[in-house]
PDB file of C-alpha atoms in Angstrom:
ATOM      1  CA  UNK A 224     139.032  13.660 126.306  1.00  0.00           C
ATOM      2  CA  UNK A 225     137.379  11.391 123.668  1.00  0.00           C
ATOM      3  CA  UNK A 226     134.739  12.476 121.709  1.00  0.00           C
ATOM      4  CA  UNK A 227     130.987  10.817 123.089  1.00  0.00           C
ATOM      5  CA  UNK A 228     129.109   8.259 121.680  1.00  0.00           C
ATOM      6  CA  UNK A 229     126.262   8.647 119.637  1.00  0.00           C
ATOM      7  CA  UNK A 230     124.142   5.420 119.789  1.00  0.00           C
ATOM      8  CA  UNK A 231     122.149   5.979 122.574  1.00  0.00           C
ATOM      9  CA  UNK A 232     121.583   8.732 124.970  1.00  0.00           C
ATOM     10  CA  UNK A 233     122.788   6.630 127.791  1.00  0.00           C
ATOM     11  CA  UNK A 234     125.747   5.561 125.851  1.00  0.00           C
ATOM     12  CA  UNK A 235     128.849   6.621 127.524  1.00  0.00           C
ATOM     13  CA  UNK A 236     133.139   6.547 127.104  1.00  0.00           C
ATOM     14  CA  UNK A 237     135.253   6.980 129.094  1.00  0.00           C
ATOM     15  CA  UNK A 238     137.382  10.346 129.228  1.00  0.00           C
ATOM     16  CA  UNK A 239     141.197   9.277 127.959  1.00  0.00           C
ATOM     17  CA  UNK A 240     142.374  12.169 129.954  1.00  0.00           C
ATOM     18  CA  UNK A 241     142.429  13.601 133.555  1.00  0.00           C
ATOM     19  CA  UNK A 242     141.684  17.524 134.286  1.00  0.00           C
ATOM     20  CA  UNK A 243     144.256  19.003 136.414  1.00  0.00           C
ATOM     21  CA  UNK A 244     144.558  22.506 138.241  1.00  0.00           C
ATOM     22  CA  UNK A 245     145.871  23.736 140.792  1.00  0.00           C
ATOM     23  CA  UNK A 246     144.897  26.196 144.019  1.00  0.00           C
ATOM     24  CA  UNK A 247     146.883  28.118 146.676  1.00  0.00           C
ATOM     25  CA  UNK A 248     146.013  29.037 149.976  1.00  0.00           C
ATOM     26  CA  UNK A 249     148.138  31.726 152.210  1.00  0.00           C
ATOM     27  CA  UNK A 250     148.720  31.074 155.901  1.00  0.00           C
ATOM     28  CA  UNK A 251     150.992  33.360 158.394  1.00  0.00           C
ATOM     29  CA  UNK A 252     153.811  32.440 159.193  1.00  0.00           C
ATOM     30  CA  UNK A 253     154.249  32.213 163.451  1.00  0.00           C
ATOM     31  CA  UNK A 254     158.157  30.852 163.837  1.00  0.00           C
ATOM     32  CA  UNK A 255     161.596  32.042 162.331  1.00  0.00           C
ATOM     33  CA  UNK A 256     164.530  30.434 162.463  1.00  0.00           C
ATOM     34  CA  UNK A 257     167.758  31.993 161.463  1.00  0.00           C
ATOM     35  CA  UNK A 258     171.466  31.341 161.611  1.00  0.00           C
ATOM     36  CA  UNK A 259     174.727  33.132 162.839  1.00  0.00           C
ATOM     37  CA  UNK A 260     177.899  32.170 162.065  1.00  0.00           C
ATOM     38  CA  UNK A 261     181.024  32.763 164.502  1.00  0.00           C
ATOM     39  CA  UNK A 262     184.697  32.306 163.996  1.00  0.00           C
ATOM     40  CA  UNK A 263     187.814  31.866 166.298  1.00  0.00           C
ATOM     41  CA  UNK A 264     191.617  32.322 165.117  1.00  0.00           C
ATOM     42  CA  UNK A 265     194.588  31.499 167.427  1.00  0.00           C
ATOM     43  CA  UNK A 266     197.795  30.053 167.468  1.00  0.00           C
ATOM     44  CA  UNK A 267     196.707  26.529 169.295  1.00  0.00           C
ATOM     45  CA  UNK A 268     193.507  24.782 168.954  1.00  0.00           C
ATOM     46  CA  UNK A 269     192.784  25.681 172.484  1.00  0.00           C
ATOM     47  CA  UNK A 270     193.263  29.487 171.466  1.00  0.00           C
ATOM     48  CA  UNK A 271     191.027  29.283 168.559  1.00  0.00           C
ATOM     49  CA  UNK A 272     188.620  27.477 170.688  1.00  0.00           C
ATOM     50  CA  UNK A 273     188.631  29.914 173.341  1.00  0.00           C
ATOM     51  CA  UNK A 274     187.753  32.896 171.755  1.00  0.00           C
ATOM     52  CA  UNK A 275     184.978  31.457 169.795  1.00  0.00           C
ATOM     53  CA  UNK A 276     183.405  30.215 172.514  1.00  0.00           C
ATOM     54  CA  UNK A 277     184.133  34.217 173.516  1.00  0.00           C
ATOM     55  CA  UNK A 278     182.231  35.989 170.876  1.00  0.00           C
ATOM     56  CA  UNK A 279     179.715  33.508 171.106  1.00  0.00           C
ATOM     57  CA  UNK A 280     179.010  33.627 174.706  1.00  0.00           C
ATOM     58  CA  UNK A 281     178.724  36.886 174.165  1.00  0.00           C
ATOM     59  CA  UNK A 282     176.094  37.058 171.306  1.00  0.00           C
ATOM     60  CA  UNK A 283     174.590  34.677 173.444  1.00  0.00           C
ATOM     61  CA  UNK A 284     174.131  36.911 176.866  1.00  0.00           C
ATOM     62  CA  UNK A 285     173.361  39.828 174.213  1.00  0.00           C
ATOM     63  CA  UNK A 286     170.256  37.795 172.735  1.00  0.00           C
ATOM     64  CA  UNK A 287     168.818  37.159 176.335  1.00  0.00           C
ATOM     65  CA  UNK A 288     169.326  40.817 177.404  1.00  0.00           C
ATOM     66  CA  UNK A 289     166.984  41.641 174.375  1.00  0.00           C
ATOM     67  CA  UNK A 290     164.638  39.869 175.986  1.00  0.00           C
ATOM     68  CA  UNK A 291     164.925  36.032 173.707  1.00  0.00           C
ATOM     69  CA  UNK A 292     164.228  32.925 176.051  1.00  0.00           C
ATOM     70  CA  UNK A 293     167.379  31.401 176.653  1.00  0.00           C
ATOM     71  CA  UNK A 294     165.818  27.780 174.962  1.00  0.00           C
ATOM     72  CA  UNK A 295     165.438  29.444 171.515  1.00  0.00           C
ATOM     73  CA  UNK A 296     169.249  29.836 171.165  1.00  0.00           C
ATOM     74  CA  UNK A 297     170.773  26.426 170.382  1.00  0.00           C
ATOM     75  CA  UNK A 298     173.286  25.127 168.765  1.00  0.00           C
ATOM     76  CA  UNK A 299     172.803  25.016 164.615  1.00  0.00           C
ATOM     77  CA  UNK A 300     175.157  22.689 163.908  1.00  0.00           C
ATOM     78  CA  UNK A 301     173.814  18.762 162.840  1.00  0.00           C
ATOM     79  CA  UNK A 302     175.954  16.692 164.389  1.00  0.00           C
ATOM     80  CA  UNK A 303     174.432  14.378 167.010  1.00  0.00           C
ATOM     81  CA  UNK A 304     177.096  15.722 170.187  1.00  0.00           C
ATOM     82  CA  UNK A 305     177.464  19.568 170.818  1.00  0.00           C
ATOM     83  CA  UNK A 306     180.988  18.538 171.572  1.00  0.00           C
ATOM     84  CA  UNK A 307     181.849  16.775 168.118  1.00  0.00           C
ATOM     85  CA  UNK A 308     184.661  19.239 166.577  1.00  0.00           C
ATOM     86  CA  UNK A 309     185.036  17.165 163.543  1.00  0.00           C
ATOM     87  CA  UNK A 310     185.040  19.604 160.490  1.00  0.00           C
ATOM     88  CA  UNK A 311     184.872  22.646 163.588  1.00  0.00           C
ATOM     89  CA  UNK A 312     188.453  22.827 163.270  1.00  0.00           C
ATOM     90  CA  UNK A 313     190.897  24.210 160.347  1.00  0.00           C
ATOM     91  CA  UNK A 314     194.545  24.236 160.112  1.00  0.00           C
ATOM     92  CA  UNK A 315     195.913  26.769 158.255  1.00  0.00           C
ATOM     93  CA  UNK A 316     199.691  27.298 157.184  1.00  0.00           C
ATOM     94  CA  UNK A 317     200.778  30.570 155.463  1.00  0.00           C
ATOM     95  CA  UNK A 318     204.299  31.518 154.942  1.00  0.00           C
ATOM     96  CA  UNK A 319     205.787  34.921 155.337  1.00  0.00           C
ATOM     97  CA  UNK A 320     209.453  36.456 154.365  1.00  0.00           C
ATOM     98  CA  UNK A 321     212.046  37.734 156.509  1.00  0.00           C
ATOM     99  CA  UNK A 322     214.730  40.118 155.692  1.00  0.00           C
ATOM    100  CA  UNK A 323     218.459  39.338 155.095  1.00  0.00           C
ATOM    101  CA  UNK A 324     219.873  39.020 158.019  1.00  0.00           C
ATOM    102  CA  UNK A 325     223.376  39.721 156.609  1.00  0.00           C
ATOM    103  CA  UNK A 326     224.479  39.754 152.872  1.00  0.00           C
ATOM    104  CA  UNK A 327     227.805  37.411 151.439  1.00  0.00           C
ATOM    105  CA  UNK A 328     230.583  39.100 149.154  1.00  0.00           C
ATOM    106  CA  UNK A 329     231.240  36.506 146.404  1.00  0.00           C
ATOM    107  CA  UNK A 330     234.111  38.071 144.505  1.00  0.00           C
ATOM    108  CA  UNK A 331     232.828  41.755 145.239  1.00  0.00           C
ATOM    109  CA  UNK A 332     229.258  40.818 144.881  1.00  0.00           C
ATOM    110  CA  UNK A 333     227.227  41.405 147.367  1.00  0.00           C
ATOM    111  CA  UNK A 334     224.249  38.636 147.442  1.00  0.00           C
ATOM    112  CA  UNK A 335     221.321  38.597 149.953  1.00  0.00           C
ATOM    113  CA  UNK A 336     219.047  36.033 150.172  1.00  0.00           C
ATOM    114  CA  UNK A 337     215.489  35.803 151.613  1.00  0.00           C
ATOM    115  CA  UNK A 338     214.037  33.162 154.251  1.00  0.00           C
ATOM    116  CA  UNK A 339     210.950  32.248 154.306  1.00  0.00           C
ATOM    117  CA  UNK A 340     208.692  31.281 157.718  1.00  0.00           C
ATOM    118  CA  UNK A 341     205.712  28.832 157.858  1.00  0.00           C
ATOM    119  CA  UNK A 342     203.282  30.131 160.348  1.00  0.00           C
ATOM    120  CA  UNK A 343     200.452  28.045 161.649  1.00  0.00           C
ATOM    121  CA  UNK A 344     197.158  29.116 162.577  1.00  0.00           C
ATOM    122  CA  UNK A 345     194.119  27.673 163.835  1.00  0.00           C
ATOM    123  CA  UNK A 346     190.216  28.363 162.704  1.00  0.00           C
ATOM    124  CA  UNK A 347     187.256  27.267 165.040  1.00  0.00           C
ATOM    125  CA  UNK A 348     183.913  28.250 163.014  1.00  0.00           C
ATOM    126  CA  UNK A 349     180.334  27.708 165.182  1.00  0.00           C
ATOM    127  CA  UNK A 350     176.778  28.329 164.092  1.00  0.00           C
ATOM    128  CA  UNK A 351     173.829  29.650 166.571  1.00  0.00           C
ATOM    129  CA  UNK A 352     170.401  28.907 165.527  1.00  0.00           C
ATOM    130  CA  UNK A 353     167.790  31.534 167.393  1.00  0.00           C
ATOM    131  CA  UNK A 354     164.017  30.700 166.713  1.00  0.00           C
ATOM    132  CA  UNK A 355     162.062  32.960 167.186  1.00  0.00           C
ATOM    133  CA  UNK A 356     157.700  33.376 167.507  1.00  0.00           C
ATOM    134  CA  UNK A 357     158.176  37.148 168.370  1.00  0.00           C
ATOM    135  CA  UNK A 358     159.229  38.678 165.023  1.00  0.00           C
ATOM    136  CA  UNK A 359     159.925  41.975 166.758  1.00  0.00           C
ATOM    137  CA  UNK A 360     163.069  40.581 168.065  1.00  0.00           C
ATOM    138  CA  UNK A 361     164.267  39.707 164.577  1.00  0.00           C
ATOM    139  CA  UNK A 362     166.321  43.015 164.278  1.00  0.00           C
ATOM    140  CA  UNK A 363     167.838  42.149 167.988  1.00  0.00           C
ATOM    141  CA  UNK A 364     169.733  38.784 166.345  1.00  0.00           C
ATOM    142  CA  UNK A 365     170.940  40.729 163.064  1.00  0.00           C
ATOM    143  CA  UNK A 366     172.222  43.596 164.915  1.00  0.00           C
ATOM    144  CA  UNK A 367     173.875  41.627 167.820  1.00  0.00           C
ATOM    145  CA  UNK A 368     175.681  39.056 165.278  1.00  0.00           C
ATOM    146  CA  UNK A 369     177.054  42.566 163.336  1.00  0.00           C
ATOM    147  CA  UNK A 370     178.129  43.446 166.618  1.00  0.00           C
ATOM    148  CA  UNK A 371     179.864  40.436 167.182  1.00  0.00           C
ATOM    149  CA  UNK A 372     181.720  39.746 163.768  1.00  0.00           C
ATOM    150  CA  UNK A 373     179.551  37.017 162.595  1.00  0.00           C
ATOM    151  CA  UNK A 374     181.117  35.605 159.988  1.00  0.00           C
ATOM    152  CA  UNK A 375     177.824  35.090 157.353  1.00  0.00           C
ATOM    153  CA  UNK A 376     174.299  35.276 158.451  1.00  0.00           C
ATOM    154  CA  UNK A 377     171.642  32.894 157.039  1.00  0.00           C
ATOM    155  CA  UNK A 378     168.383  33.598 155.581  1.00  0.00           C
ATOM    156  CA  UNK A 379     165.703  33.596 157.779  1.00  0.00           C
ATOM    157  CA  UNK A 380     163.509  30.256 157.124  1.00  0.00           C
ATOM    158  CA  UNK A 381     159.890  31.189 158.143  1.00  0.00           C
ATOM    159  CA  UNK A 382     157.468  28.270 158.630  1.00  0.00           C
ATOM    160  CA  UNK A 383     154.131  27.939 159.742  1.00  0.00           C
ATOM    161  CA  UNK A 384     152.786  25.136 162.265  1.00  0.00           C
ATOM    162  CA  UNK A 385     149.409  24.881 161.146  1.00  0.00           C
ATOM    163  CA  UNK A 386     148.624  24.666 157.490  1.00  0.00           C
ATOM    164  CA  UNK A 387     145.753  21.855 157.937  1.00  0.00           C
ATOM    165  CA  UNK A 388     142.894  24.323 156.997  1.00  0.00           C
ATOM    166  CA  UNK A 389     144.574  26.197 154.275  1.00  0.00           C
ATOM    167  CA  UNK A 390     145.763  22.506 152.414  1.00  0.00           C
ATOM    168  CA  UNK A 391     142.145  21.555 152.756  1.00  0.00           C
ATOM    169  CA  UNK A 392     140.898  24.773 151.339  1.00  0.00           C
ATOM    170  CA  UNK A 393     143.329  24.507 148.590  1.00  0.00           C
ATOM    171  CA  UNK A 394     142.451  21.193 147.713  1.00  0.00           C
ATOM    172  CA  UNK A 395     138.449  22.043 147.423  1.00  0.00           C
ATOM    173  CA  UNK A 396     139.630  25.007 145.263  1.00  0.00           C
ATOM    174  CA  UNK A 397     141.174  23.188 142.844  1.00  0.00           C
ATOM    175  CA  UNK A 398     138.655  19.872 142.800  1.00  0.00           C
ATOM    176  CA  UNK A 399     136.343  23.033 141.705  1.00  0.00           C
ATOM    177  CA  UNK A 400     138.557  24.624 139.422  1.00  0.00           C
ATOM    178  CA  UNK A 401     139.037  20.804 137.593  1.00  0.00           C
ATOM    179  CA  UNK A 402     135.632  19.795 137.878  1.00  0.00           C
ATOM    180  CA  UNK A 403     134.718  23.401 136.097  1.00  0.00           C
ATOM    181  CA  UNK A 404     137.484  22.903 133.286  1.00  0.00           C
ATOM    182  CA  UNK A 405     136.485  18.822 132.672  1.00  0.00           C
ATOM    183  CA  UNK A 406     132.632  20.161 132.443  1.00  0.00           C
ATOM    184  CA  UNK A 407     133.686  23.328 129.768  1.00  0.00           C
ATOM    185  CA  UNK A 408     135.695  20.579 127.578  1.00  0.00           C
ATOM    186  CA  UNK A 409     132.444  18.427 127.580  1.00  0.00           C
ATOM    187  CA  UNK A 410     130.026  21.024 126.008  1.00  0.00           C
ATOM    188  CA  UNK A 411     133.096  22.520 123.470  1.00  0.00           C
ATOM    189  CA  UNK A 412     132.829  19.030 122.446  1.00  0.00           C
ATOM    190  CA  UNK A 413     129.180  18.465 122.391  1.00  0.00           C
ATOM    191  CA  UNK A 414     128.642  16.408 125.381  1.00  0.00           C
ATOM    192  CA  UNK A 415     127.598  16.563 128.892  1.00  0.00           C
ATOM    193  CA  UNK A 416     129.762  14.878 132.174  1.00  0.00           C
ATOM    194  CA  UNK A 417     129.189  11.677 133.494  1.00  0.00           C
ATOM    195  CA  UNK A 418     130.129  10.639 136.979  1.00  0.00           C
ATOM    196  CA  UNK A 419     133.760  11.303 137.884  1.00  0.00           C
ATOM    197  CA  UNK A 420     136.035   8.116 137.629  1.00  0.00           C
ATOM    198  CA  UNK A 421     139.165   9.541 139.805  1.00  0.00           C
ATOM    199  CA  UNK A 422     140.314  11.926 142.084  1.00  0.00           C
ATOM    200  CA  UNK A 423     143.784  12.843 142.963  1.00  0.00           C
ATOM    201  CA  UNK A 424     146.128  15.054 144.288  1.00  0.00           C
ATOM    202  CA  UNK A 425     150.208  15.582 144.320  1.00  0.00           C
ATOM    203  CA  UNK A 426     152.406  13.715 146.812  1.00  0.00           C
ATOM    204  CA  UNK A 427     153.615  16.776 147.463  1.00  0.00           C
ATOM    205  CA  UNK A 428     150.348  19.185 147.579  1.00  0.00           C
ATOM    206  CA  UNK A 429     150.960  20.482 151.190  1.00  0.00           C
ATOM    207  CA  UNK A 430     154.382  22.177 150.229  1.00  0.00           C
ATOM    208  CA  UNK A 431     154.988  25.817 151.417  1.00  0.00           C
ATOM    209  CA  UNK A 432     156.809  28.287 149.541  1.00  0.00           C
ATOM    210  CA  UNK A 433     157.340  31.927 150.453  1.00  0.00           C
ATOM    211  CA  UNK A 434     156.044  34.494 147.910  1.00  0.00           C
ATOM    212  CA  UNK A 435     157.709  37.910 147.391  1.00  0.00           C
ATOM    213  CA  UNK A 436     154.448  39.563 148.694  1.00  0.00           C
ATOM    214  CA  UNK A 437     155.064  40.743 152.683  1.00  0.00           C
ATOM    215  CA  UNK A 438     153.090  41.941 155.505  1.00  0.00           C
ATOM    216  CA  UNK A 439     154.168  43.878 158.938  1.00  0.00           C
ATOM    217  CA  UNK A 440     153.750  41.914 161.610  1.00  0.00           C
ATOM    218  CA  UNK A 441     155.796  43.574 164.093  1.00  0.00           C
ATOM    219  CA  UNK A 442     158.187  46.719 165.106  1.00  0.00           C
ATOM    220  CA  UNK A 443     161.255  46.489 166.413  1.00  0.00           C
ATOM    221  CA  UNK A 444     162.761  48.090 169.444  1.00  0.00           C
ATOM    222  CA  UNK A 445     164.087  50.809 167.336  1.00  0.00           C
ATOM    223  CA  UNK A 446     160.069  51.510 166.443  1.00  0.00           C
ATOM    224  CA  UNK A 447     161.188  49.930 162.145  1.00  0.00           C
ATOM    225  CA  UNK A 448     158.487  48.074 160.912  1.00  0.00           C
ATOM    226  CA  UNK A 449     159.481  44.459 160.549  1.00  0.00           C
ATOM    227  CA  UNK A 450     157.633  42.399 157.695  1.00  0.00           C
ATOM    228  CA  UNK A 451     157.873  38.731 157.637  1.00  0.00           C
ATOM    229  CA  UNK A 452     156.627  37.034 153.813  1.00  0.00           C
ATOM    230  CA  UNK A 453     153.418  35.582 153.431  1.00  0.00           C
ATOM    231  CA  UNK A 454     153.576  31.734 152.768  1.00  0.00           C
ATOM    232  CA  UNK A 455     151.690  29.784 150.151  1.00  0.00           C
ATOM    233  CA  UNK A 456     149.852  26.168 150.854  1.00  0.00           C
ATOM    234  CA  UNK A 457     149.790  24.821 147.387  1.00  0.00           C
ATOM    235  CA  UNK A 458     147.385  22.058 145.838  1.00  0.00           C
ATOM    236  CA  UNK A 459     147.488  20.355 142.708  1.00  0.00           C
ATOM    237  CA  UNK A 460     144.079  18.088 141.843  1.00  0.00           C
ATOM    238  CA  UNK A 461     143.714  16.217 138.907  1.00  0.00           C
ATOM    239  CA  UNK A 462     140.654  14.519 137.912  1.00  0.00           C
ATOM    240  CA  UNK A 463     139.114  11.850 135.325  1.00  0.00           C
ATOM    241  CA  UNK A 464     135.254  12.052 134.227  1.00  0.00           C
ATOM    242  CA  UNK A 465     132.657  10.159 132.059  1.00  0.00           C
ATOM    243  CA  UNK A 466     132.324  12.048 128.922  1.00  0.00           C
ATOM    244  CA  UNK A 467     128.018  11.501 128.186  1.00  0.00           C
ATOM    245  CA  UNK A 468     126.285  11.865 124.636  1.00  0.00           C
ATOM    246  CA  UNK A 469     123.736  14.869 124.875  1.00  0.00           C
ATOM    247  CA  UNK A 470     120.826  14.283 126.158  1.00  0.00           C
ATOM    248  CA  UNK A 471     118.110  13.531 124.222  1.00  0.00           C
TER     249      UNK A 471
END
């Protein structure tokens, strides 16, 4: 920020710098999304196939009999069709040895010799995404996919739908917090604020990120306390003032 004029009391320049801070806002989270990942082995594609679609039908009917609506189980993978295997499908050769079936005398030496077998399996891998608003049934996916031989779980992705209020908060927070810091530089400096010449905030100011802090929001059936992370509305202002001479 540039040092004020002295000529005249009205005399004014303009700041060279902008004031920036930055505010946070926490909001609930009310949906969870999480991923379970199946796998199928056979000899045939059709094998493999098969039971996957097994062990996933089955995680499936174990998810509704815990009580999840049948519409917040759907497929997690991206691709536009349900039905596109592409990438859904591994081949995998291994080989394996087989014992001598008979040994040759070459000149009173008895050699044996070892054969080795290519075998050829098949590997169908599918991914269940469950949302869920009713954080109590959280334990009811983990404990089903163990259950089931899921392959990897993912971590749960917690979002919240409304964050309108809390950005807005967070943005009048830290228009404060600026506006407080800009007018502290002005009297270390021996000057007084003008008017303010511009406002902004990030591109990226309504961002949510989940802090380690957590708060119970539910049980589960098993009476555990099940805590879901608070997450953070963040907003960054930065602001530009008229730096004043004193007043007379």
């Amino acid at each position: 920020m540039s040092r004020p004029s002295r000529r005249t009391g009205a005399s004014r320049a303009r700041a060279s710098g902008g004031r920036a801070a930055t505010a946070t806002r926490g909001v609930t989270p009310d949906l969870v999304v999480i991923g379970v990942h199946f796998a199928g082995t056979g000899r045939t594609r059709i094998e493999a196939g098969r039971n996957l679609a097994r062990v996933v039908g089955a995680h499936r009917r174990a998810l509704v009999a815990a009580g999840l609506p049948r519409d917040s189980i759907v497929p997690g993978r991206s691709s536009p069709s349900y039905y596109d295997w592409t990438g859904r499908i591994e081949q995998r050769v291994g080989t394996r040895t087989i014992d001598p079936p008979r040994r040759i005398d070459y000149g009173g030496d008895n050699y044996g010799y070892v054969r080795e077998v290519a075998d050829t399996t098949y590997r169908a891998t599918d991914v269940l995404q469950v949302r869920l608003r009713d954080f109590s049934k959280l334990q009811a996916v983990t404990d089903s996919a163990l259950a089931y031989d899921a392959e990897r779980i993912d971590e749960p992705r917690w979002t919240a739908s409304d964050t309108d209020a809390a950005r807005l908060g967070a943005i009048d927070e830290a228009t404060r917090q600026a506006l407080r810091q800009a007018r502290a530089m002005a009297a270390a400096a021996g000057g007084r604020l003008g008017r303010a010449l511009e406002l902004s905030t990030d591109a990226d100011e309504s961002r949510s990120r989940i802090l380690f802090s957590v708060t119970t929001t539910g049980a589960s059936a098993d009476g555990q306390a099940v805590a879901a992370p608070r997450l953070q509305v963040q907003a960054t202002v930065t602001g530009r003032w008229e730096l004043l001479a004193p007043a007379p």
